XYZ file of C-alpha atoms in Angstrom:
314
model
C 119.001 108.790 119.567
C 121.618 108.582 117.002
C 121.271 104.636 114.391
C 123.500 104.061 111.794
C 120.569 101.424 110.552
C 117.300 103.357 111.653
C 115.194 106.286 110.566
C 112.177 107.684 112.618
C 109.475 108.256 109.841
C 109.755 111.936 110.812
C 113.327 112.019 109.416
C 112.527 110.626 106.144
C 110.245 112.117 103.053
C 109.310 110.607 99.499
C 113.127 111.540 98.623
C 114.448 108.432 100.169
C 112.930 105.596 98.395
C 116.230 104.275 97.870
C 117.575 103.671 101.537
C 113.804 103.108 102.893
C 111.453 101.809 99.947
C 108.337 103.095 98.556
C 106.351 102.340 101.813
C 109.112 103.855 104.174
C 109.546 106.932 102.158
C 105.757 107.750 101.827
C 105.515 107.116 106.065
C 108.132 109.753 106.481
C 106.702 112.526 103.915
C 103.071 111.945 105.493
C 104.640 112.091 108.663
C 106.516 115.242 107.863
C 103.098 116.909 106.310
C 101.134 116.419 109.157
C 99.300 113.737 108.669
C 97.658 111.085 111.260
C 100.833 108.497 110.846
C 101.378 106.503 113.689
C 104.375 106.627 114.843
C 107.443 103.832 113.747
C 110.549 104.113 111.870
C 112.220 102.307 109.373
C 115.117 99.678 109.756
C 116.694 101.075 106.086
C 117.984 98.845 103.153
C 121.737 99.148 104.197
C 120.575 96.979 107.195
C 119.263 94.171 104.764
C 122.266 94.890 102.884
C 124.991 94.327 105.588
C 122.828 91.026 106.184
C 123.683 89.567 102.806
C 127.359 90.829 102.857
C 128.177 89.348 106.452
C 126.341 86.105 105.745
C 128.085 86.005 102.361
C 124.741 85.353 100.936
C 125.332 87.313 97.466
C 126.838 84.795 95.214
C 124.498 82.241 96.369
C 120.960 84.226 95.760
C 122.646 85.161 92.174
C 123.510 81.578 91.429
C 119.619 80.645 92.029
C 117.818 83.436 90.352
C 120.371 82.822 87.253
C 118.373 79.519 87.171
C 115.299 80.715 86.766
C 113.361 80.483 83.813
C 110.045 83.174 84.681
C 107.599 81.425 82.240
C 108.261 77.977 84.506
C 106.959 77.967 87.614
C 108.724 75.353 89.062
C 111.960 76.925 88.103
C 111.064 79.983 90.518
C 109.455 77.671 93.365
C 112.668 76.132 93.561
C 114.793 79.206 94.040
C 112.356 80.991 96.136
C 112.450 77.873 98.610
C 116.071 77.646 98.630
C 117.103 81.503 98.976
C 114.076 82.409 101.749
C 115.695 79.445 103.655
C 119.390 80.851 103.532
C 118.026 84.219 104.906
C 116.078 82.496 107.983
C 118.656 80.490 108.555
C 121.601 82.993 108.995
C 121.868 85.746 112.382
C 121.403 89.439 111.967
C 124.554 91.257 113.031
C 124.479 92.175 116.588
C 125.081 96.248 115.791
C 121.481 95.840 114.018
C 119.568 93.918 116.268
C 120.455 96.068 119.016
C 120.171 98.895 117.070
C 116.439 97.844 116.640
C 115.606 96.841 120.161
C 116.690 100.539 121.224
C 114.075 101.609 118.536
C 111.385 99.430 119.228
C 111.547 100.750 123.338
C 111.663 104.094 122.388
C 108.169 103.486 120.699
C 106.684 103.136 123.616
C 104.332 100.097 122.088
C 103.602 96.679 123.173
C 102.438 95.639 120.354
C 104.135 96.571 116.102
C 103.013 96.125 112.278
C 106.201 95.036 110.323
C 106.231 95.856 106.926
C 108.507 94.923 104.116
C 109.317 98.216 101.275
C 111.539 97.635 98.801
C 113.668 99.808 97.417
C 112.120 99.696 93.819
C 108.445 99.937 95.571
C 105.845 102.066 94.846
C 106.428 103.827 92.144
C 104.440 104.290 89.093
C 105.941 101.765 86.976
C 106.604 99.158 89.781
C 103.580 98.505 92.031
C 104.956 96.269 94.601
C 101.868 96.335 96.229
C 100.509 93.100 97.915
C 104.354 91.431 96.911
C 105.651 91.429 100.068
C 104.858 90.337 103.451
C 103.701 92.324 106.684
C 103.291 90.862 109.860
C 100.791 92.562 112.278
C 100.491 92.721 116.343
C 104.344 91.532 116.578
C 105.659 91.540 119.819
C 109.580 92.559 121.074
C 110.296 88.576 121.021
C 109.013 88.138 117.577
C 110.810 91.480 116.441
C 114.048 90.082 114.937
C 112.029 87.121 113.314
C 109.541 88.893 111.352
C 112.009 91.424 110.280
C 113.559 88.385 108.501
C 111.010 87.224 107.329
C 110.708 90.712 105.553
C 113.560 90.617 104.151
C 112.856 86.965 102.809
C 109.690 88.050 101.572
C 111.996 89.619 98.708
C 112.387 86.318 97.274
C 108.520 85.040 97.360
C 107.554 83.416 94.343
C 105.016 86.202 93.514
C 108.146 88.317 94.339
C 110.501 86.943 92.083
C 107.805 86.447 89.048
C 107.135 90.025 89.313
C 110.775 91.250 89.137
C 111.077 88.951 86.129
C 107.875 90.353 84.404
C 109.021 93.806 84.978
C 112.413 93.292 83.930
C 113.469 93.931 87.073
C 115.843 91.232 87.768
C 119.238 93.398 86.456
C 118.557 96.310 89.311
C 120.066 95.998 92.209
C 116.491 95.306 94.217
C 116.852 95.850 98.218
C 114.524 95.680 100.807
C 113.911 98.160 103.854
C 111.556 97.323 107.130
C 108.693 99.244 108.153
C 107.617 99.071 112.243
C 105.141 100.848 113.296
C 102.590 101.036 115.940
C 99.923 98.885 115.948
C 96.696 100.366 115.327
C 94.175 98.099 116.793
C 91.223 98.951 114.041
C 88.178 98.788 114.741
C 87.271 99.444 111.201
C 89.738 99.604 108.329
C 89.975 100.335 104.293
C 91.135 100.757 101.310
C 90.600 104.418 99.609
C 91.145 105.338 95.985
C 91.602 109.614 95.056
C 90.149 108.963 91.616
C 87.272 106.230 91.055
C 89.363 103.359 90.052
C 86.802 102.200 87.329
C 85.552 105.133 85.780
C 88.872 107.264 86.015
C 86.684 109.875 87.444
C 89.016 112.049 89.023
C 86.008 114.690 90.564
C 85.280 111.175 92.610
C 86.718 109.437 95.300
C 85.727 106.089 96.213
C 86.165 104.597 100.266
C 86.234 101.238 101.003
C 85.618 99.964 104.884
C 84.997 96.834 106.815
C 85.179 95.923 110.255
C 88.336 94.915 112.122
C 91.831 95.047 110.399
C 92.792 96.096 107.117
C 94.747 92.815 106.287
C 91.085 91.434 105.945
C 90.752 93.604 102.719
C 94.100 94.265 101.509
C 93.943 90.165 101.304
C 90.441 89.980 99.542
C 88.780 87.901 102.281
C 86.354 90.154 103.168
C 84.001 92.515 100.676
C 83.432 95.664 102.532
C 81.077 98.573 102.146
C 81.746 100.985 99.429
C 81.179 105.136 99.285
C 81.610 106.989 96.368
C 81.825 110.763 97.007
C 81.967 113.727 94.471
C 84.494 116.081 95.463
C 83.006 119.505 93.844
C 80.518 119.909 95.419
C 81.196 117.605 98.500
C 78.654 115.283 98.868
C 78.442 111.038 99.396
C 76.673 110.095 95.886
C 76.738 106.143 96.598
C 76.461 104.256 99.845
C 76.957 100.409 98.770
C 76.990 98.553 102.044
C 77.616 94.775 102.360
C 76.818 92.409 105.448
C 79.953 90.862 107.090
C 80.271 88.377 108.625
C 83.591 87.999 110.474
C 86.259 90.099 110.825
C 90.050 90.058 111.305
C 91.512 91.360 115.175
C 93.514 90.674 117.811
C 93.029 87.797 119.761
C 94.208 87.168 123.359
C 97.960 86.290 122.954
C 98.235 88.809 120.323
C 97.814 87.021 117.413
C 95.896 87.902 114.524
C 92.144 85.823 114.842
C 88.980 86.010 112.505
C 85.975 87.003 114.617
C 82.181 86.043 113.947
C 80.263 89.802 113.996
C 76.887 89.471 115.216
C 74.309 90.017 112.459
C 72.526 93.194 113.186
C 76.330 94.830 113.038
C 77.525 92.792 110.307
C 74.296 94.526 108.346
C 75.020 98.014 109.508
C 76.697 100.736 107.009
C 80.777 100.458 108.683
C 81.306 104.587 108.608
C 78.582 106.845 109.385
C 77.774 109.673 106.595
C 79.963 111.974 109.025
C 82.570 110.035 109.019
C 83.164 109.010 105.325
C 83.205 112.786 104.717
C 85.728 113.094 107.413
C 87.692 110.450 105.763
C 87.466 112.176 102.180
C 88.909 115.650 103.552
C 92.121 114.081 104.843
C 92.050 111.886 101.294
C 91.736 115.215 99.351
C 94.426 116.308 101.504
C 97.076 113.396 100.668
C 96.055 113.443 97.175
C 96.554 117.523 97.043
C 100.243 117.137 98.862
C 101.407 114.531 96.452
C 99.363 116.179 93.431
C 98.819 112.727 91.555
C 95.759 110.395 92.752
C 96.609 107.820 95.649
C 95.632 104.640 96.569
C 95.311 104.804 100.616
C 95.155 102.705 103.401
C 93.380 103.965 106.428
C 92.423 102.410 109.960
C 90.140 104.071 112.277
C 90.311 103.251 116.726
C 88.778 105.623 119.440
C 87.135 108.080 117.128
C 90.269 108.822 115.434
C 91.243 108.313 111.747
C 94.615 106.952 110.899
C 96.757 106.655 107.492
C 99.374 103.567 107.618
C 99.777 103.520 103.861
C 99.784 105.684 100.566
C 100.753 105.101 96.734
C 100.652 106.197 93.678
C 97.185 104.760 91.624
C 98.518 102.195 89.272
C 95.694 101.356 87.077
């Protein structure tokens, strides 16, 4: 299928940050290497572009974030509240939308994650990690919504504080849209290629809790944590923590926080086996890229899955 708008992650690598942000670009080259991505493309940043430019939106969102003053909050509230609205409020173009329903069939899923990556994302200097929105177990009718509410997610307050701190605010910031299969996790982390607090790059540290990453990513759940050496190979710290709810999919496919019954709550999330499973397809992402990555992993039906990697920004 041939998009003017649309990438399949498989025709994208960590070359094309600019048209499909940090997130898309990483999808693609993981995608490309081999690894266990599951499958999506990316809606790129000319479609978020065209979106402005139809809807005349440019002078407007300039004229607010001129107004800001970063070191009042109230300055960027206002702003935020007033540009978000102007995107939600305005169409997509028809040549996108149907561009995306095409893509979202050919996935073959009932059920997406939508992601926002912007184009400045990801890289060393400019973690936009945890900016942005995503929007998990979205359905074909909430499609077009969500992918809005993306692109709005640009103009968060968090969003625009942290262009201002960065001295980001001159660049020419624009926003691409991640969707993806949904993984329906039954456990879900956070993995670091270098011990984040020691800097101990012969260690890798694993974090895992039951149910859906978001749960983590967010900080509303503390989940187990493995520390293994990687010469020799061999788990060195098993720190496991009782849950008590979890994050999944309820029955009309919204997101829903689960009680866990206490004798699984208690249990250790990943089995010895499989944290070392984990850590030789972390060794593996870290060794491709050849700089230490922050990774986000799920893991349904016996099978491991990688829906995010960065750079470490510590």
């Amino acid at each position: 299928m041939s998009f003017l708008f649309i990438k399949e992650f498989i025709e994208l690598s960590s070359k094309d940050t600019n048209i499909a942000g940090g997130k898309g670009a990483s999808l693609g080259e993981m995608t490309q290497a081999g690894f266990p991505v599951p499958p999506g493309f990316v809606l790129l940043s000319n479609a978020f572009e065209q979106f402005i430019e139809e809807n005349d939106l440019n002078v407007e969102i300039d004229s607010q974030l001129h107004k800001v003053n970063y070191e009042d909050i109230h300055t960027i509230e206002a702003a935020s509240e007033i540009i978000r609205a102007l995107i939600l409020g305005k169409d997509i173009p028809q040549d996108i939308t149907k561009e995306l329903k095409r893509a979202f069939r050919s996935l073959n899923a009932k059920l997406v994650a939508v992601r926002s990556s912007a184009t400045a994302e990801d890289s060393f200097y400019a973690a936009w990690a945890g900016q942005l929105e995503s929007f998990l177990n979205t359905t074909e009718k909430d499609l077009i919504n969500n992918v809005k509410r993306c692109w709005a997610s640009l103009y968060t307050p968090r969003s625009i504080y942290y262009r201002f701190e960065k001295g980001l605010h001159q660049e020419e910031i624009s926003v691409a849209v991640i969707v993806q299969k949904m993984v329906q996790a039954e456990v879900s982390g956070i993995a670091f290629s270098v011990h984040p607090v020691t800097q101990d790059k012969n260690q890798l540290i694993i974090e895992a809790g039951f149910g859906l990453g978001e749960a983590i990513v967010s900080g509303q759940i503390t989940p187990d944590s493995y520390v293994v050496e990687k010469q020799p190979r061999r788990i060195i710290d098993i720190n496991v923590q009782t849950q008590s709810r979890g994050l999944n999919r309820s029955e009309n496919d919204d997101n829903e926080w689960r009680d866990i019954p206490k004798e699984q709550g208690e249990k250790q999330v990943l089995s010895n086996k499989e944290i070392l499973e984990l850590s030789e397809i972390i060794l593996r992402i870290e060794n491709h890229y050849g700089f230490p990555c922050d990774i986000e992993w799920a893991y349904e039906n016996g099978r491991f899955y990688i829906v995010q990697s960065r750079p470490v920004t510590t």
